[in-house]
Amino acid sequence: MNIETRLLEPTTEGLTTAADILRAGGLVGFPSETVYGLGGDARNDRAVARIYEAKGRPSFNPLIVHLADLEAVSRYAVLGDEARRVAEAFWPGPLTLVLPLRPDSGLSELVTAGLGSVAIRLPAHPVTRALLRAFDGPLAGPSANPSGKISPTWAEHVMTGLAGRIEAVVDGGACEVGVESTILACDPPVLLRPGGIPSEALEACLGVPLALGGDADKPSAPGQLLSHYAPGAPVRLEARARQGDEVWLGFGHDCAGAELNLSPSGDLVEAAAQLFHLLRAADVLAGGSRRIAVAPIPDHGLGRAINDRLRRAAAPRP
């Protein structure tokens, strides 16, 4: 499929056009506080199938459903007491909850990959929320990039990866958080993917330590595939210095000579926001013949999400 992809402004006119495209079964790239998503009507089998087609995504990998408000959640999922406590503390925001699916939800089975649960998020980005209100329905929205490649944090990243495959992209500027949402299953609480909400904050809310879950072979939530978020160049982690002609992606002030630095001051928030953008920049510098080396990242707070993405970027390619 090769279609004209329109770049829409986040105005009333632009969002109305985007909502009309979605209602007609089309696909729209949209901004969020985490990364850009690829939106389609979560009730429309054909629209969801087109998401998989546009991304080249394995059909066994479930999608996140984006909703405008907490009241809408009960139409599609069962929100227990524990899940509600977490939702009220962190929604809207970069948190996805995996909840029991209502049998009469009306969601496409392709969204849930045939599972009895559904991943739901209430995004905080004002443009996303305005689009959800204009569309007035559940929006399936994985990251708006070819499957397994670097996630997009600018509208131009979406255009580079998906132009000709989708109808439009709403340009909402750069994403603030820069890594995908944290994914949490409840009853009992299990961390399925680290992300924009640090696990320490979730543990403080729940009053219990989080178990770790996830299966790269049979994902129960998005972002669990072993090789994911990958640039074209091979990636070496924990690089305290450059080897040979590597492109060195630094972190902190001890990386003199690094071509790029996620945060010269060692700020994990800045590093998360810069991660995918600078991985793309490093891939360009690598030019198809050099390796990317990434400096060590502290493994706490947002550092856990950054390291999760880096480990998947460095994993053996399928």
PDB file of C-alpha atoms in Angstrom:
ATOM      1  CA  MET A   1       0.000   0.000   0.000  1.00  0.00           C
ATOM      2  CA  ASN A   2       1.302   3.445  -0.934  1.00  0.00           C
ATOM      3  CA  ILE A   3      -0.948   6.308   0.124  1.00  0.00           C
ATOM      4  CA  GLU A   4      -0.446  10.007   0.732  1.00  0.00           C
ATOM      5  CA  THR A   5       0.371  10.661   4.390  1.00  0.00           C
ATOM      6  CA  ARG A   6      -0.777  14.070   5.595  1.00  0.00           C
ATOM      7  CA  LEU A   7       0.942  16.029   8.353  1.00  0.00           C
ATOM      8  CA  LEU A   8      -1.771  17.648  10.474  1.00  0.00           C
ATOM      9  CA  GLU A   9      -1.461  20.537  12.912  1.00  0.00           C
ATOM     10  CA  PRO A  10      -2.882  20.013  16.438  1.00  0.00           C
ATOM     11  CA  THR A  11      -5.674  22.537  15.791  1.00  0.00           C
ATOM     12  CA  THR A  12      -9.423  21.978  16.007  1.00  0.00           C
ATOM     13  CA  GLU A  13      -9.471  21.539  12.230  1.00  0.00           C
ATOM     14  CA  GLY A  14      -6.517  19.150  12.248  1.00  0.00           C
ATOM     15  CA  LEU A  15      -7.935  17.024  15.089  1.00  0.00           C
ATOM     16  CA  THR A  16     -11.374  16.910  13.432  1.00  0.00           C
ATOM     17  CA  THR A  17      -9.729  15.646  10.253  1.00  0.00           C
ATOM     18  CA  ALA A  18      -7.773  13.042  12.231  1.00  0.00           C
ATOM     19  CA  ALA A  19     -10.925  11.854  14.025  1.00  0.00           C
ATOM     20  CA  ASP A  20     -12.775  11.563  10.695  1.00  0.00           C
ATOM     21  CA  ILE A  21      -9.916   9.429   9.315  1.00  0.00           C
ATOM     22  CA  LEU A  22     -10.075   7.152  12.366  1.00  0.00           C
ATOM     23  CA  ARG A  23     -13.855   6.741  12.135  1.00  0.00           C
ATOM     24  CA  ALA A  24     -13.432   5.744   8.483  1.00  0.00           C
ATOM     25  CA  GLY A  25     -10.996   2.975   9.469  1.00  0.00           C
ATOM     26  CA  GLY A  26      -7.830   4.898   8.658  1.00  0.00           C
ATOM     27  CA  LEU A  27      -4.614   5.187  10.677  1.00  0.00           C
ATOM     28  CA  VAL A  28      -3.218   8.310  12.327  1.00  0.00           C
ATOM     29  CA  GLY A  29       0.104   8.880  14.078  1.00  0.00           C
ATOM     30  CA  PHE A  30      -0.433  10.866  17.266  1.00  0.00           C
ATOM     31  CA  PRO A  31       1.794  12.406  19.946  1.00  0.00           C
ATOM     32  CA  SER A  32       1.805  11.390  23.591  1.00  0.00           C
ATOM     33  CA  GLU A  33       3.971  12.224  26.578  1.00  0.00           C
ATOM     34  CA  THR A  34       5.854   8.936  26.031  1.00  0.00           C
ATOM     35  CA  VAL A  35       6.377   8.352  22.277  1.00  0.00           C
ATOM     36  CA  TYR A  36       4.268   8.820  19.155  1.00  0.00           C
ATOM     37  CA  GLY A  37       1.533   6.213  18.754  1.00  0.00           C
ATOM     38  CA  LEU A  38      -0.068   4.734  15.651  1.00  0.00           C
ATOM     39  CA  GLY A  39      -3.791   5.040  16.184  1.00  0.00           C
ATOM     40  CA  GLY A  40      -6.663   3.028  14.766  1.00  0.00           C
ATOM     41  CA  ASP A  41     -10.222   2.290  15.916  1.00  0.00           C
ATOM     42  CA  ALA A  42      -9.795  -0.511  18.473  1.00  0.00           C
ATOM     43  CA  ARG A  43     -13.276  -1.868  17.594  1.00  0.00           C
ATOM     44  CA  ASN A  44     -12.551  -2.157  13.865  1.00  0.00           C
ATOM     45  CA  ASP A  45     -10.887  -5.428  12.822  1.00  0.00           C
ATOM     46  CA  ARG A  46      -9.710  -4.015   9.508  1.00  0.00           C
ATOM     47  CA  ALA A  47      -8.229  -0.894  11.098  1.00  0.00           C
ATOM     48  CA  VAL A  48      -6.347  -2.962  13.683  1.00  0.00           C
ATOM     49  CA  ALA A  49      -5.137  -5.368  10.997  1.00  0.00           C
ATOM     50  CA  ARG A  50      -3.785  -2.368   9.110  1.00  0.00           C
ATOM     51  CA  ILE A  51      -1.811  -1.326  12.202  1.00  0.00           C
ATOM     52  CA  TYR A  52      -0.080  -4.699  12.188  1.00  0.00           C
ATOM     53  CA  GLU A  53       0.464  -4.426   8.424  1.00  0.00           C
ATOM     54  CA  ALA A  54       1.872  -0.876   8.571  1.00  0.00           C
ATOM     55  CA  LYS A  55       4.283  -1.770  11.368  1.00  0.00           C
ATOM     56  CA  GLY A  56       5.151  -5.265  10.138  1.00  0.00           C
ATOM     57  CA  ARG A  57       4.272  -6.330  13.690  1.00  0.00           C
ATOM     58  CA  PRO A  58       3.776  -9.965  14.799  1.00  0.00           C
ATOM     59  CA  SER A  59       0.056 -10.521  15.288  1.00  0.00           C
ATOM     60  CA  PHE A  60       0.596 -12.274  18.613  1.00  0.00           C
ATOM     61  CA  ASN A  61       1.852  -9.052  20.212  1.00  0.00           C
ATOM     62  CA  PRO A  62      -1.074  -7.245  21.933  1.00  0.00           C
ATOM     63  CA  LEU A  63      -1.773  -3.527  21.553  1.00  0.00           C
ATOM     64  CA  ILE A  64      -2.484  -0.772  24.095  1.00  0.00           C
ATOM     65  CA  VAL A  65      -5.953   0.778  24.039  1.00  0.00           C
ATOM     66  CA  HIS A  66      -5.972   4.534  24.742  1.00  0.00           C
ATOM     67  CA  LEU A  67      -9.021   6.076  26.414  1.00  0.00           C
ATOM     68  CA  ALA A  68     -10.024   9.635  27.272  1.00  0.00           C
ATOM     69  CA  ASP A  69     -11.146   9.179  30.894  1.00  0.00           C
ATOM     70  CA  LEU A  70     -11.450   6.733  33.774  1.00  0.00           C
ATOM     71  CA  GLU A  71     -15.210   6.374  33.306  1.00  0.00           C
ATOM     72  CA  ALA A  72     -14.639   4.833  29.871  1.00  0.00           C
ATOM     73  CA  VAL A  73     -12.453   2.018  31.257  1.00  0.00           C
ATOM     74  CA  SER A  74     -15.392   0.025  32.653  1.00  0.00           C
ATOM     75  CA  ARG A  75     -16.856  -0.325  29.136  1.00  0.00           C
ATOM     76  CA  TYR A  76     -13.916  -2.447  28.076  1.00  0.00           C
ATOM     77  CA  ALA A  77     -12.283  -3.915  31.193  1.00  0.00           C
ATOM     78  CA  VAL A  78     -12.805  -4.831  34.831  1.00  0.00           C
ATOM     79  CA  LEU A  79     -11.107  -2.338  37.151  1.00  0.00           C
ATOM     80  CA  GLY A  80     -10.602  -3.968  40.566  1.00  0.00           C
ATOM     81  CA  ASP A  81      -9.877  -2.116  43.796  1.00  0.00           C
ATOM     82  CA  GLU A  82      -6.100  -2.446  43.517  1.00  0.00           C
ATOM     83  CA  ALA A  83      -6.047  -1.372  39.875  1.00  0.00           C
ATOM     84  CA  ARG A  84      -8.341   1.558  40.623  1.00  0.00           C
ATOM     85  CA  ARG A  85      -6.024   2.784  43.377  1.00  0.00           C
ATOM     86  CA  VAL A  86      -3.089   2.794  40.984  1.00  0.00           C
ATOM     87  CA  ALA A  87      -5.169   4.344  38.198  1.00  0.00           C
ATOM     88  CA  GLU A  88      -6.343   7.192  40.377  1.00  0.00           C
ATOM     89  CA  ALA A  89      -2.769   7.865  41.479  1.00  0.00           C
ATOM     90  CA  PHE A  90      -1.080   7.824  38.042  1.00  0.00           C
ATOM     91  CA  TRP A  91      -3.699   8.424  35.345  1.00  0.00           C
ATOM     92  CA  PRO A  92      -3.615  10.315  33.109  1.00  0.00           C
ATOM     93  CA  GLY A  93       0.062   9.540  32.591  1.00  0.00           C
ATOM     94  CA  PRO A  94       2.684   7.097  31.283  1.00  0.00           C
ATOM     95  CA  LEU A  95       1.173   3.980  32.897  1.00  0.00           C
ATOM     96  CA  THR A  96      -0.576   1.075  31.169  1.00  0.00           C
ATOM     97  CA  LEU A  97      -2.676  -1.360  33.202  1.00  0.00           C
ATOM     98  CA  VAL A  98      -3.352  -4.898  31.990  1.00  0.00           C
ATOM     99  CA  LEU A  99      -6.904  -5.639  33.106  1.00  0.00           C
ATOM    100  CA  PRO A 100      -9.460  -8.447  32.674  1.00  0.00           C
ATOM    101  CA  LEU A 101     -11.318  -7.971  29.392  1.00  0.00           C
ATOM    102  CA  ARG A 102     -15.094  -7.578  29.485  1.00  0.00           C
ATOM    103  CA  PRO A 103     -16.707 -10.249  27.262  1.00  0.00           C
ATOM    104  CA  ASP A 104     -18.977  -7.588  25.733  1.00  0.00           C
ATOM    105  CA  SER A 105     -16.215  -5.004  25.247  1.00  0.00           C
ATOM    106  CA  GLY A 106     -16.673  -4.761  21.486  1.00  0.00           C
ATOM    107  CA  LEU A 107     -12.903  -4.560  21.017  1.00  0.00           C
ATOM    108  CA  SER A 108     -11.317  -6.331  18.090  1.00  0.00           C
ATOM    109  CA  GLU A 109      -9.751  -9.638  19.107  1.00  0.00           C
ATOM    110  CA  LEU A 110      -6.683  -8.507  17.176  1.00  0.00           C
ATOM    111  CA  VAL A 111      -6.121  -5.816  19.848  1.00  0.00           C
ATOM    112  CA  THR A 112      -5.833  -8.364  22.649  1.00  0.00           C
ATOM    113  CA  ALA A 113      -4.077 -10.998  20.512  1.00  0.00           C
ATOM    114  CA  GLY A 114      -6.749 -13.440  21.670  1.00  0.00           C
ATOM    115  CA  LEU A 115      -5.959 -12.999  25.386  1.00  0.00           C
ATOM    116  CA  GLY A 116      -8.540 -12.564  28.138  1.00  0.00           C
ATOM    117  CA  SER A 117      -6.964  -9.276  29.187  1.00  0.00           C
ATOM    118  CA  VAL A 118      -6.544  -5.840  27.653  1.00  0.00           C
ATOM    119  CA  ALA A 119      -3.818  -3.205  28.091  1.00  0.00           C
ATOM    120  CA  ILE A 120      -5.320   0.232  28.770  1.00  0.00           C
ATOM    121  CA  ARG A 121      -3.786   3.681  29.159  1.00  0.00           C
ATOM    122  CA  LEU A 122      -5.102   7.179  29.760  1.00  0.00           C
ATOM    123  CA  PRO A 123      -2.491   9.466  28.183  1.00  0.00           C
ATOM    124  CA  ALA A 124      -1.703  12.875  29.645  1.00  0.00           C
ATOM    125  CA  HIS A 125      -0.629  14.692  26.481  1.00  0.00           C
ATOM    126  CA  PRO A 126      -3.179  17.466  25.759  1.00  0.00           C
ATOM    127  CA  VAL A 127      -3.178  16.776  22.012  1.00  0.00           C
ATOM    128  CA  THR A 128      -3.803  13.062  22.540  1.00  0.00           C
ATOM    129  CA  ARG A 129      -6.612  13.796  24.965  1.00  0.00           C
ATOM    130  CA  ALA A 130      -8.181  16.271  22.521  1.00  0.00           C
ATOM    131  CA  LEU A 131      -7.956  13.669  19.738  1.00  0.00           C
ATOM    132  CA  LEU A 132      -9.574  11.008  21.939  1.00  0.00           C
ATOM    133  CA  ARG A 133     -12.433  13.386  22.760  1.00  0.00           C
ATOM    134  CA  ALA A 134     -12.875  14.250  19.071  1.00  0.00           C
ATOM    135  CA  PHE A 135     -12.832  10.561  18.080  1.00  0.00           C
ATOM    136  CA  ASP A 136     -15.005   9.522  21.057  1.00  0.00           C
ATOM    137  CA  GLY A 137     -13.896   5.903  21.147  1.00  0.00           C
ATOM    138  CA  PRO A 138     -11.109   3.478  22.079  1.00  0.00           C
ATOM    139  CA  LEU A 139      -7.899   4.034  20.147  1.00  0.00           C
ATOM    140  CA  ALA A 140      -5.487   1.143  19.601  1.00  0.00           C
ATOM    141  CA  GLY A 141      -2.068   2.740  19.653  1.00  0.00           C
ATOM    142  CA  PRO A 142       1.292   0.958  19.565  1.00  0.00           C
ATOM    143  CA  SER A 143       4.379   3.055  18.925  1.00  0.00           C
ATOM    144  CA  ALA A 144       4.327   4.598  15.440  1.00  0.00           C
ATOM    145  CA  ASN A 145       7.409   2.916  14.005  1.00  0.00           C
ATOM    146  CA  PRO A 146       8.186  -0.197  11.963  1.00  0.00           C
ATOM    147  CA  SER A 147       8.110  -3.132  14.384  1.00  0.00           C
ATOM    148  CA  GLY A 148      11.314  -3.669  16.317  1.00  0.00           C
ATOM    149  CA  LYS A 149      12.854  -0.365  15.243  1.00  0.00           C
ATOM    150  CA  ILE A 150      13.566   2.781  17.280  1.00  0.00           C
ATOM    151  CA  SER A 151      10.429   4.366  18.717  1.00  0.00           C
ATOM    152  CA  PRO A 152       9.478   7.845  17.423  1.00  0.00           C
ATOM    153  CA  THR A 153       9.588  10.913  19.638  1.00  0.00           C
ATOM    154  CA  TRP A 154       9.035  13.526  16.897  1.00  0.00           C
ATOM    155  CA  ALA A 155       6.435  13.647  14.122  1.00  0.00           C
ATOM    156  CA  GLU A 156       9.201  13.541  11.512  1.00  0.00           C
ATOM    157  CA  HIS A 157      10.308  10.163  12.920  1.00  0.00           C
ATOM    158  CA  VAL A 158       6.828   8.809  12.182  1.00  0.00           C
ATOM    159  CA  MET A 159       6.889  10.240   8.680  1.00  0.00           C
ATOM    160  CA  THR A 160      10.300   8.702   8.031  1.00  0.00           C
ATOM    161  CA  GLY A 161       9.179   5.231   9.116  1.00  0.00           C
ATOM    162  CA  LEU A 162       5.540   5.046   8.033  1.00  0.00           C
ATOM    163  CA  ALA A 163       4.862   7.617   5.291  1.00  0.00           C
ATOM    164  CA  GLY A 164       2.973   5.929   2.466  1.00  0.00           C
ATOM    165  CA  ARG A 165       1.488   3.330   4.832  1.00  0.00           C
ATOM    166  CA  ILE A 166      -0.836   5.499   6.954  1.00  0.00           C
ATOM    167  CA  GLU A 167      -3.230   8.374   6.308  1.00  0.00           C
ATOM    168  CA  ALA A 168      -1.930  11.095   8.618  1.00  0.00           C
ATOM    169  CA  VAL A 169       0.308  12.209  11.488  1.00  0.00           C
ATOM    170  CA  VAL A 170      -0.694  14.860  14.019  1.00  0.00           C
ATOM    171  CA  ASP A 171       2.366  16.961  14.854  1.00  0.00           C
ATOM    172  CA  GLY A 172       2.398  17.583  18.599  1.00  0.00           C
ATOM    173  CA  GLY A 173       6.103  18.438  18.904  1.00  0.00           C
ATOM    174  CA  ALA A 174       8.707  16.463  20.830  1.00  0.00           C
ATOM    175  CA  CYS A 175       7.576  13.873  23.397  1.00  0.00           C
ATOM    176  CA  GLU A 176       8.317  14.904  26.988  1.00  0.00           C
ATOM    177  CA  VAL A 177       8.985  11.526  28.638  1.00  0.00           C
ATOM    178  CA  GLY A 178      10.613   9.831  25.651  1.00  0.00           C
ATOM    179  CA  VAL A 179      10.233   6.163  26.678  1.00  0.00           C
ATOM    180  CA  GLU A 180       7.090   4.071  26.529  1.00  0.00           C
ATOM    181  CA  SER A 181       4.661   3.658  29.397  1.00  0.00           C
ATOM    182  CA  THR A 182       5.242   1.391  32.355  1.00  0.00           C
ATOM    183  CA  ILE A 183       3.023  -1.705  32.031  1.00  0.00           C
ATOM    184  CA  LEU A 184       1.545  -3.194  35.206  1.00  0.00           C
ATOM    185  CA  ALA A 185      -0.705  -6.198  35.724  1.00  0.00           C
ATOM    186  CA  CYS A 186      -2.746  -6.195  38.920  1.00  0.00           C
ATOM    187  CA  ASP A 187      -4.195  -8.770  41.354  1.00  0.00           C
ATOM    188  CA  PRO A 188      -1.395  -9.617  42.072  1.00  0.00           C
ATOM    189  CA  PRO A 189       0.759  -6.684  40.899  1.00  0.00           C
ATOM    190  CA  VAL A 190       3.390  -7.683  38.314  1.00  0.00           C
ATOM    191  CA  LEU A 191       5.666  -5.315  36.415  1.00  0.00           C
ATOM    192  CA  LEU A 192       5.472  -6.376  32.755  1.00  0.00           C
ATOM    193  CA  ARG A 193       7.521  -3.518  31.299  1.00  0.00           C
ATOM    194  CA  PRO A 194       9.461  -0.697  32.988  1.00  0.00           C
ATOM    195  CA  GLY A 195       8.676   2.723  31.583  1.00  0.00           C
ATOM    196  CA  GLY A 196       7.726   6.317  32.277  1.00  0.00           C
ATOM    197  CA  ILE A 197       6.487   5.662  35.837  1.00  0.00           C
ATOM    198  CA  PRO A 198       9.371   4.360  38.002  1.00  0.00           C
ATOM    199  CA  SER A 199       8.653   1.020  39.650  1.00  0.00           C
ATOM    200  CA  GLU A 200       9.599   2.539  43.010  1.00  0.00           C
ATOM    201  CA  ALA A 201       6.628   4.928  42.734  1.00  0.00           C
ATOM    202  CA  LEU A 202       4.266   2.045  41.992  1.00  0.00           C
ATOM    203  CA  GLU A 203       5.606   0.025  44.938  1.00  0.00           C
ATOM    204  CA  ALA A 204       5.085   3.016  47.229  1.00  0.00           C
ATOM    205  CA  CYS A 205       1.475   3.302  46.037  1.00  0.00           C
ATOM    206  CA  LEU A 206       0.743  -0.415  46.358  1.00  0.00           C
ATOM    207  CA  GLY A 207       2.689  -0.967  49.566  1.00  0.00           C
ATOM    208  CA  VAL A 208       4.285  -4.158  48.231  1.00  0.00           C
ATOM    209  CA  PRO A 209       7.353  -4.994  46.114  1.00  0.00           C
ATOM    210  CA  LEU A 210       6.629  -5.674  42.452  1.00  0.00           C
ATOM    211  CA  ALA A 211       7.230  -9.059  40.925  1.00  0.00           C
ATOM    212  CA  LEU A 212       8.697  -9.062  37.415  1.00  0.00           C
ATOM    213  CA  GLY A 213       6.881 -10.760  34.544  1.00  0.00           C
ATOM    214  CA  GLY A 214       6.756 -10.945  30.762  1.00  0.00           C
ATOM    215  CA  ASP A 215       7.424 -13.541  28.086  1.00  0.00           C
ATOM    216  CA  ALA A 216       9.340 -12.679  24.909  1.00  0.00           C
ATOM    217  CA  ASP A 217       7.948 -15.749  23.123  1.00  0.00           C
ATOM    218  CA  LYS A 218       4.303 -15.248  24.120  1.00  0.00           C
ATOM    219  CA  PRO A 219       3.913 -11.575  25.064  1.00  0.00           C
ATOM    220  CA  SER A 220       1.129 -10.704  27.495  1.00  0.00           C
ATOM    221  CA  ALA A 221       1.685  -6.984  26.931  1.00  0.00           C
ATOM    222  CA  PRO A 222       3.391  -4.751  24.359  1.00  0.00           C
ATOM    223  CA  GLY A 223       7.157  -4.257  24.316  1.00  0.00           C
ATOM    224  CA  GLN A 224       8.160  -7.720  25.584  1.00  0.00           C
ATOM    225  CA  LEU A 225       9.812  -9.046  22.424  1.00  0.00           C
ATOM    226  CA  LEU A 226      13.484  -9.796  23.025  1.00  0.00           C
ATOM    227  CA  SER A 227      14.742  -7.760  20.060  1.00  0.00           C
ATOM    228  CA  HIS A 228      12.950  -4.430  19.983  1.00  0.00           C
ATOM    229  CA  TYR A 229      13.621  -0.670  19.670  1.00  0.00           C
ATOM    230  CA  ALA A 230      16.627  -1.571  17.494  1.00  0.00           C
ATOM    231  CA  PRO A 231      18.712   0.705  15.244  1.00  0.00           C
ATOM    232  CA  GLY A 232      20.220  -0.720  12.074  1.00  0.00           C
ATOM    233  CA  ALA A 233      23.705  -0.812  13.605  1.00  0.00           C
ATOM    234  CA  PRO A 234      24.700  -3.403  16.235  1.00  0.00           C
ATOM    235  CA  VAL A 235      24.758  -2.071  19.807  1.00  0.00           C
ATOM    236  CA  ARG A 236      27.292  -2.671  22.591  1.00  0.00           C
ATOM    237  CA  LEU A 237      26.249  -1.790  26.148  1.00  0.00           C
ATOM    238  CA  GLU A 238      28.144  -0.761  29.300  1.00  0.00           C
ATOM    239  CA  ALA A 239      30.772   0.967  27.127  1.00  0.00           C
ATOM    240  CA  ARG A 240      33.076   3.076  29.306  1.00  0.00           C
ATOM    241  CA  ALA A 241      35.215   3.936  26.289  1.00  0.00           C
ATOM    242  CA  ARG A 242      35.092   3.657  22.525  1.00  0.00           C
ATOM    243  CA  GLN A 243      36.516   0.559  20.843  1.00  0.00           C
ATOM    244  CA  GLY A 244      37.880   1.063  17.334  1.00  0.00           C
ATOM    245  CA  ASP A 245      35.640   3.261  15.192  1.00  0.00           C
ATOM    246  CA  GLU A 246      32.462   2.815  17.262  1.00  0.00           C
ATOM    247  CA  VAL A 247      29.945   5.619  17.594  1.00  0.00           C
ATOM    248  CA  TRP A 248      29.980   6.295  21.340  1.00  0.00           C
ATOM    249  CA  LEU A 249      26.722   7.384  22.989  1.00  0.00           C
ATOM    250  CA  GLY A 250      27.659   8.732  26.393  1.00  0.00           C
ATOM    251  CA  PHE A 251      25.899   9.460  29.674  1.00  0.00           C
ATOM    252  CA  GLY A 252      27.184  11.852  32.329  1.00  0.00           C
ATOM    253  CA  HIS A 253      30.338  13.951  32.500  1.00  0.00           C
ATOM    254  CA  ASP A 254      32.853  11.077  32.268  1.00  0.00           C
ATOM    255  CA  CYS A 255      32.337  10.533  28.542  1.00  0.00           C
ATOM    256  CA  ALA A 256      34.701  13.042  26.981  1.00  0.00           C
ATOM    257  CA  GLY A 257      35.021  12.305  23.300  1.00  0.00           C
ATOM    258  CA  ALA A 258      31.565  10.761  22.900  1.00  0.00           C
ATOM    259  CA  GLU A 259      29.917  11.946  19.677  1.00  0.00           C
ATOM    260  CA  LEU A 260      26.548  12.068  21.469  1.00  0.00           C
ATOM    261  CA  ASN A 261      25.528  12.217  25.132  1.00  0.00           C
ATOM    262  CA  LEU A 262      22.137  11.267  26.574  1.00  0.00           C
ATOM    263  CA  SER A 263      22.646  13.714  29.436  1.00  0.00           C
ATOM    264  CA  PRO A 264      26.009  15.402  30.099  1.00  0.00           C
ATOM    265  CA  SER A 265      24.800  16.208  33.634  1.00  0.00           C
ATOM    266  CA  GLY A 266      23.710  12.613  34.360  1.00  0.00           C
ATOM    267  CA  ASP A 267      19.983  13.478  34.513  1.00  0.00           C
ATOM    268  CA  LEU A 268      17.890  10.325  33.922  1.00  0.00           C
ATOM    269  CA  VAL A 269      14.807  12.341  32.962  1.00  0.00           C
ATOM    270  CA  GLU A 270      16.777  14.111  30.234  1.00  0.00           C
ATOM    271  CA  ALA A 271      18.329  10.799  29.140  1.00  0.00           C
ATOM    272  CA  ALA A 272      14.927   9.130  28.794  1.00  0.00           C
ATOM    273  CA  ALA A 273      13.586  12.025  26.735  1.00  0.00           C
ATOM    274  CA  GLN A 274      16.658  11.919  24.465  1.00  0.00           C
ATOM    275  CA  LEU A 275      17.060   8.140  24.172  1.00  0.00           C
ATOM    276  CA  PHE A 276      15.296   7.290  20.926  1.00  0.00           C
ATOM    277  CA  HIS A 277      16.229  10.541  19.206  1.00  0.00           C
ATOM    278  CA  LEU A 278      19.929  10.018  19.925  1.00  0.00           C
ATOM    279  CA  LEU A 279      19.818   6.317  19.022  1.00  0.00           C
ATOM    280  CA  ARG A 280      18.546   7.446  15.624  1.00  0.00           C
ATOM    281  CA  ALA A 281      21.312  10.040  15.385  1.00  0.00           C
ATOM    282  CA  ALA A 282      23.925   7.430  16.348  1.00  0.00           C
ATOM    283  CA  ASP A 283      22.552   5.059  13.707  1.00  0.00           C
ATOM    284  CA  VAL A 284      23.007   7.755  11.061  1.00  0.00           C
ATOM    285  CA  LEU A 285      26.590   8.343  12.212  1.00  0.00           C
ATOM    286  CA  ALA A 286      27.230   4.584  12.136  1.00  0.00           C
ATOM    287  CA  GLY A 287      26.422   4.648   8.439  1.00  0.00           C
ATOM    288  CA  GLY A 288      25.776   0.944   8.096  1.00  0.00           C
ATOM    289  CA  SER A 289      29.376  -0.027   8.877  1.00  0.00           C
ATOM    290  CA  ARG A 290      30.077   1.032  12.489  1.00  0.00           C
ATOM    291  CA  ARG A 291      28.833  -0.257  15.843  1.00  0.00           C
ATOM    292  CA  ILE A 292      27.076   1.886  18.459  1.00  0.00           C
ATOM    293  CA  ALA A 293      28.552   1.782  21.977  1.00  0.00           C
ATOM    294  CA  VAL A 294      26.411   3.047  24.869  1.00  0.00           C
ATOM    295  CA  ALA A 295      27.771   4.183  28.218  1.00  0.00           C
ATOM    296  CA  PRO A 296      26.485   2.601  31.463  1.00  0.00           C
ATOM    297  CA  ILE A 297      23.152   3.937  32.752  1.00  0.00           C
ATOM    298  CA  PRO A 298      22.280   3.777  36.486  1.00  0.00           C
ATOM    299  CA  ASP A 299      19.657   1.060  36.968  1.00  0.00           C
ATOM    300  CA  HIS A 300      17.169   2.894  39.164  1.00  0.00           C
ATOM    301  CA  GLY A 301      14.166   5.146  38.550  1.00  0.00           C
ATOM    302  CA  LEU A 302      13.834   5.920  34.836  1.00  0.00           C
ATOM    303  CA  GLY A 303      17.216   4.246  34.353  1.00  0.00           C
ATOM    304  CA  ARG A 304      15.458   0.875  34.542  1.00  0.00           C
ATOM    305  CA  ALA A 305      13.257   1.772  31.581  1.00  0.00           C
ATOM    306  CA  ILE A 306      16.241   3.139  29.632  1.00  0.00           C
ATOM    307  CA  ASN A 307      18.269  -0.023  30.289  1.00  0.00           C
ATOM    308  CA  ASP A 308      15.328  -2.236  29.319  1.00  0.00           C
ATOM    309  CA  ARG A 309      15.097  -0.478  25.937  1.00  0.00           C
ATOM    310  CA  LEU A 310      18.859  -0.633  25.445  1.00  0.00           C
ATOM    311  CA  ARG A 311      19.042  -4.363  26.237  1.00  0.00           C
ATOM    312  CA  ARG A 312      16.351  -5.032  23.646  1.00  0.00           C
ATOM    313  CA  ALA A 313      18.094  -2.780  21.115  1.00  0.00           C
ATOM    314  CA  ALA A 314      21.288  -4.778  21.643  1.00  0.00           C
ATOM    315  CA  ALA A 315      19.642  -8.235  21.574  1.00  0.00           C
ATOM    316  CA  PRO A 316      20.334 -10.667  18.712  1.00  0.00           C
ATOM    317  CA  ARG A 317      18.126  -9.818  15.741  1.00  0.00           C
ATOM    318  CA  PRO A 318      15.510 -12.364  14.594  1.00  0.00           C
TER     319      PRO A 318
END
